[in-house]
């Protein structure tokens, strides 16, 4: 591990899952494209549909949280509202099927992930954790489909990633936050909670980012940016 780049010894590496270990957001985006095309038959412009859907998702978040079920309810609710209740039952069924497809897509780890996790999991004294937010069953299912389960000492699925959730995970692993490296694709959901908890962060921006996850980025002594997860550990792919 390239410890020299950080100010202390790393004793735990905590990985975000979606869009850090495997692609997820592109599947949501392709559903949104299909949804936009479906609603265009009701005379609605795709840009307006996207904007209105995002507003609906944000409004539902405090009650429904993150994940596919919340997203699917928002898709239906927004379609009913935008079509003033005229959407057909068969189109509602199609929207439900779009949401359902997000529970079963093939989970393919990005290049270099398997080798990196395999290498890390064999280092004595370094705990490897998966830390993700969303629905328990869906996140567990994606992890199982990814084939990566065996590399993690700890799997922590939370309703939201807060600094307190990072601290609780560090306590669970019995590792100080300052000796914990959090790896993720979202500055808002991975990097910020990590540094607020006193951990270090490796930021690996993803090709696709959910609008909700966009945040103002800034420089911080405990944050480094990488092009891939493998690059953090000096591996090239
Ligand atoms: Mg992510």
XYZ file of C-alpha atoms and ligand atoms in Angstrom:
238
model
C 0.000 0.000 0.000
C 1.320 3.447 -0.844
C 1.242 4.604 2.764
C 3.649 7.443 2.062
C 0.856 9.386 0.406
C -1.065 9.495 3.664
C 0.108 10.785 7.001
C -0.325 7.552 8.981
C -0.618 3.795 8.803
C -3.851 2.516 7.342
C -5.477 -0.279 9.329
C -8.855 -0.360 7.582
C -9.990 0.281 4.014
C -13.685 1.040 3.624
C -15.166 0.746 0.137
C -18.310 2.331 -1.201
C -20.141 -0.116 -3.487
C -22.229 1.446 -6.290
C -20.138 3.186 -8.958
C -16.968 2.569 -6.934
C -16.706 -1.235 -7.205
C -19.247 -1.715 -9.983
C -21.392 0.277 -12.375
C -24.886 1.130 -11.096
C -25.863 4.681 -12.064
C -25.813 3.949 -15.812
C -28.643 1.433 -15.243
C -30.714 4.127 -13.496
C -29.959 6.540 -16.340
C -31.066 4.079 -19.003
C -34.329 3.524 -17.071
C -34.801 7.301 -16.926
C -34.285 7.496 -20.703
C -36.939 4.786 -21.270
C -39.247 6.574 -18.804
C -38.765 9.863 -20.661
C -39.618 8.176 -23.972
C -42.733 6.581 -22.474
C -43.995 9.899 -21.081
C -43.231 11.703 -24.344
C -46.278 9.874 -25.765
C -48.297 12.018 -23.323
C -46.800 15.166 -24.864
C -44.209 15.699 -22.114
C -40.685 16.919 -22.875
C -37.944 14.592 -21.494
C -36.085 17.515 -19.818
C -39.230 18.521 -17.906
C -39.846 14.880 -16.943
C -36.286 14.535 -15.607
C -36.499 17.745 -13.594
C -39.887 16.900 -12.133
C -38.770 13.343 -11.301
C -35.741 14.652 -9.406
C -37.964 17.031 -7.401
C -40.274 14.106 -6.569
C -37.335 11.911 -5.513
C -35.920 14.629 -3.243
C -39.336 15.245 -1.675
C -39.778 11.510 -1.002
C -36.280 10.958 0.368
C -36.948 11.768 4.057
C -39.690 9.103 4.144
C -38.539 6.576 1.534
C -34.747 6.889 1.715
C -32.432 5.737 -1.091
C -32.810 2.750 -3.374
C -34.783 1.087 -6.113
C -38.130 0.885 -4.305
C -38.033 4.582 -3.450
C -37.028 5.369 -7.046
C -39.852 3.231 -8.490
C -42.484 4.889 -6.285
C -41.161 8.280 -7.403
C -41.324 7.202 -11.072
C -44.994 6.222 -10.685
C -45.960 9.216 -8.545
C -44.317 11.636 -10.967
C -45.945 9.955 -14.002
C -49.407 10.205 -12.385
C -48.837 13.872 -11.512
C -47.398 14.919 -14.888
C -50.136 13.174 -16.881
C -52.825 14.545 -14.516
C -53.891 10.994 -13.717
C -54.457 9.984 -17.344
C -51.564 7.482 -17.580
C -52.791 4.007 -18.537
C -52.552 0.911 -16.361
C -50.353 -0.788 -18.972
C -47.915 2.147 -18.887
C -47.832 2.029 -15.060
C -47.042 -1.685 -15.405
C -44.200 -0.817 -17.808
C -42.798 1.685 -15.282
C -42.934 -0.960 -12.525
C -41.035 -3.353 -14.815
C -38.411 -0.649 -15.442
C -37.937 -0.275 -11.671
C -37.843 -4.033 -11.192
C -35.062 -4.374 -13.802
C -32.837 -2.374 -11.437
C -33.040 -5.187 -8.863
C -31.635 -7.855 -11.145
C -29.039 -6.365 -13.522
C -25.723 -8.153 -13.884
C -23.225 -6.696 -11.401
C -19.817 -6.502 -13.041
C -16.885 -5.252 -10.938
C -14.770 -2.563 -12.659
C -11.361 -3.533 -14.060
C -8.827 -4.267 -11.344
C -11.333 -4.471 -8.469
C -11.098 -8.236 -7.919
C -7.279 -8.212 -7.921
C -7.113 -5.171 -5.634
C -9.552 -6.639 -3.088
C -7.881 -10.039 -3.253
C -4.494 -8.425 -2.517
C -5.843 -6.204 0.268
C -7.763 -9.007 1.980
C -4.524 -10.989 2.321
C -2.647 -8.211 4.182
C -2.410 -9.016 7.893
C -3.696 -6.284 10.162
C -5.766 -4.483 7.524
C -9.549 -4.774 7.778
C -11.510 -4.488 4.537
C -15.074 -3.220 4.718
C -17.960 -2.575 2.364
C -19.973 0.489 3.348
C -23.037 1.335 1.319
C -26.359 3.077 1.668
C -29.725 1.961 0.354
C -32.090 -0.936 0.783
C -30.735 -3.879 2.743
C -31.970 -6.677 0.474
C -31.032 -4.929 -2.784
C -27.535 -4.026 -1.590
C -26.979 -7.572 -0.242
C -28.194 -9.010 -3.546
C -25.850 -6.800 -5.603
C -22.915 -7.800 -3.401
C -23.778 -11.487 -3.886
C -24.145 -10.971 -7.663
C -20.794 -9.171 -7.824
C -18.911 -12.236 -6.563
C -16.893 -9.981 -4.213
C -18.477 -10.994 -0.860
C -15.544 -13.135 0.220
C -13.099 -10.207 0.261
C -14.800 -8.215 3.035
C -14.286 -8.614 6.781
C -17.248 -6.331 7.451
C -20.318 -5.359 5.411
C -22.238 -2.320 6.656
C -25.430 -1.273 4.852
C -26.899 1.947 6.223
C -29.907 4.119 5.380
C -27.591 7.114 4.905
C -23.858 7.766 5.094
C -23.248 10.204 7.908
C -20.050 10.989 9.868
C -21.669 9.099 12.786
C -22.189 6.052 10.558
C -18.469 6.170 9.604
C -17.506 6.412 13.304
C -19.781 3.476 14.192
C -18.148 1.392 11.461
C -14.657 2.296 12.757
C -15.738 1.249 16.275
C -17.132 -2.008 14.910
C -13.765 -2.711 13.246
C -11.873 -1.513 16.327
C -9.799 0.859 14.177
C -9.258 4.567 14.827
C -10.790 6.857 12.180
C -7.356 8.393 11.462
C -6.156 4.912 10.444
C -9.146 4.328 8.201
C -9.193 5.037 4.459
C -12.634 5.535 2.899
C -12.798 4.907 -0.861
C -15.702 6.180 -2.927
C -17.015 7.853 -6.078
C -19.125 10.535 -4.385
C -17.567 13.620 -2.823
C -20.850 14.270 -1.020
C -21.643 10.784 0.300
C -18.204 9.189 0.635
C -15.541 11.884 1.039
C -17.384 14.412 3.232
C -18.646 11.989 5.930
C -15.181 10.361 6.013
C -13.215 13.552 6.655
C -15.844 14.844 9.089
C -15.357 11.597 11.036
C -11.575 12.124 11.027
C -10.802 9.422 8.455
C -8.826 9.715 5.223
C -10.517 9.582 1.848
C -9.629 8.339 -1.617
C -11.945 9.969 -4.118
C -12.468 8.069 -7.375
C -14.937 10.113 -9.466
C -17.223 7.901 -11.556
C -18.293 8.311 -15.160
C -21.944 8.660 -14.129
C -23.070 10.575 -11.045
C -26.626 10.907 -9.744
C -27.688 14.570 -9.678
C -28.358 14.278 -5.930
C -24.721 13.365 -5.308
C -23.246 16.468 -6.924
C -21.461 18.700 -4.437
C -18.885 21.451 -4.343
C -15.455 19.832 -4.175
C -12.490 21.282 -2.310
C -8.919 20.380 -1.436
C -8.251 18.767 1.940
C -5.008 17.348 3.395
C -6.607 13.937 3.995
C -8.246 13.597 0.568
C -6.590 12.349 -2.620
C -8.225 11.910 -6.018
C -7.579 8.890 -8.244
C -8.657 7.683 -11.656
C -9.376 4.154 -10.415
C -9.486 2.084 -7.232
C -6.473 0.083 -8.420
C -4.435 3.289 -8.758
C -4.867 4.057 -5.021
C -2.819 0.987 -4.213
C -0.252 1.449 -6.938
C -1.763 -1.071 -9.330
C -2.347 -0.271 -12.979
C -5.098 -1.497 -15.291
Mg -21.210 5.209 -4.911
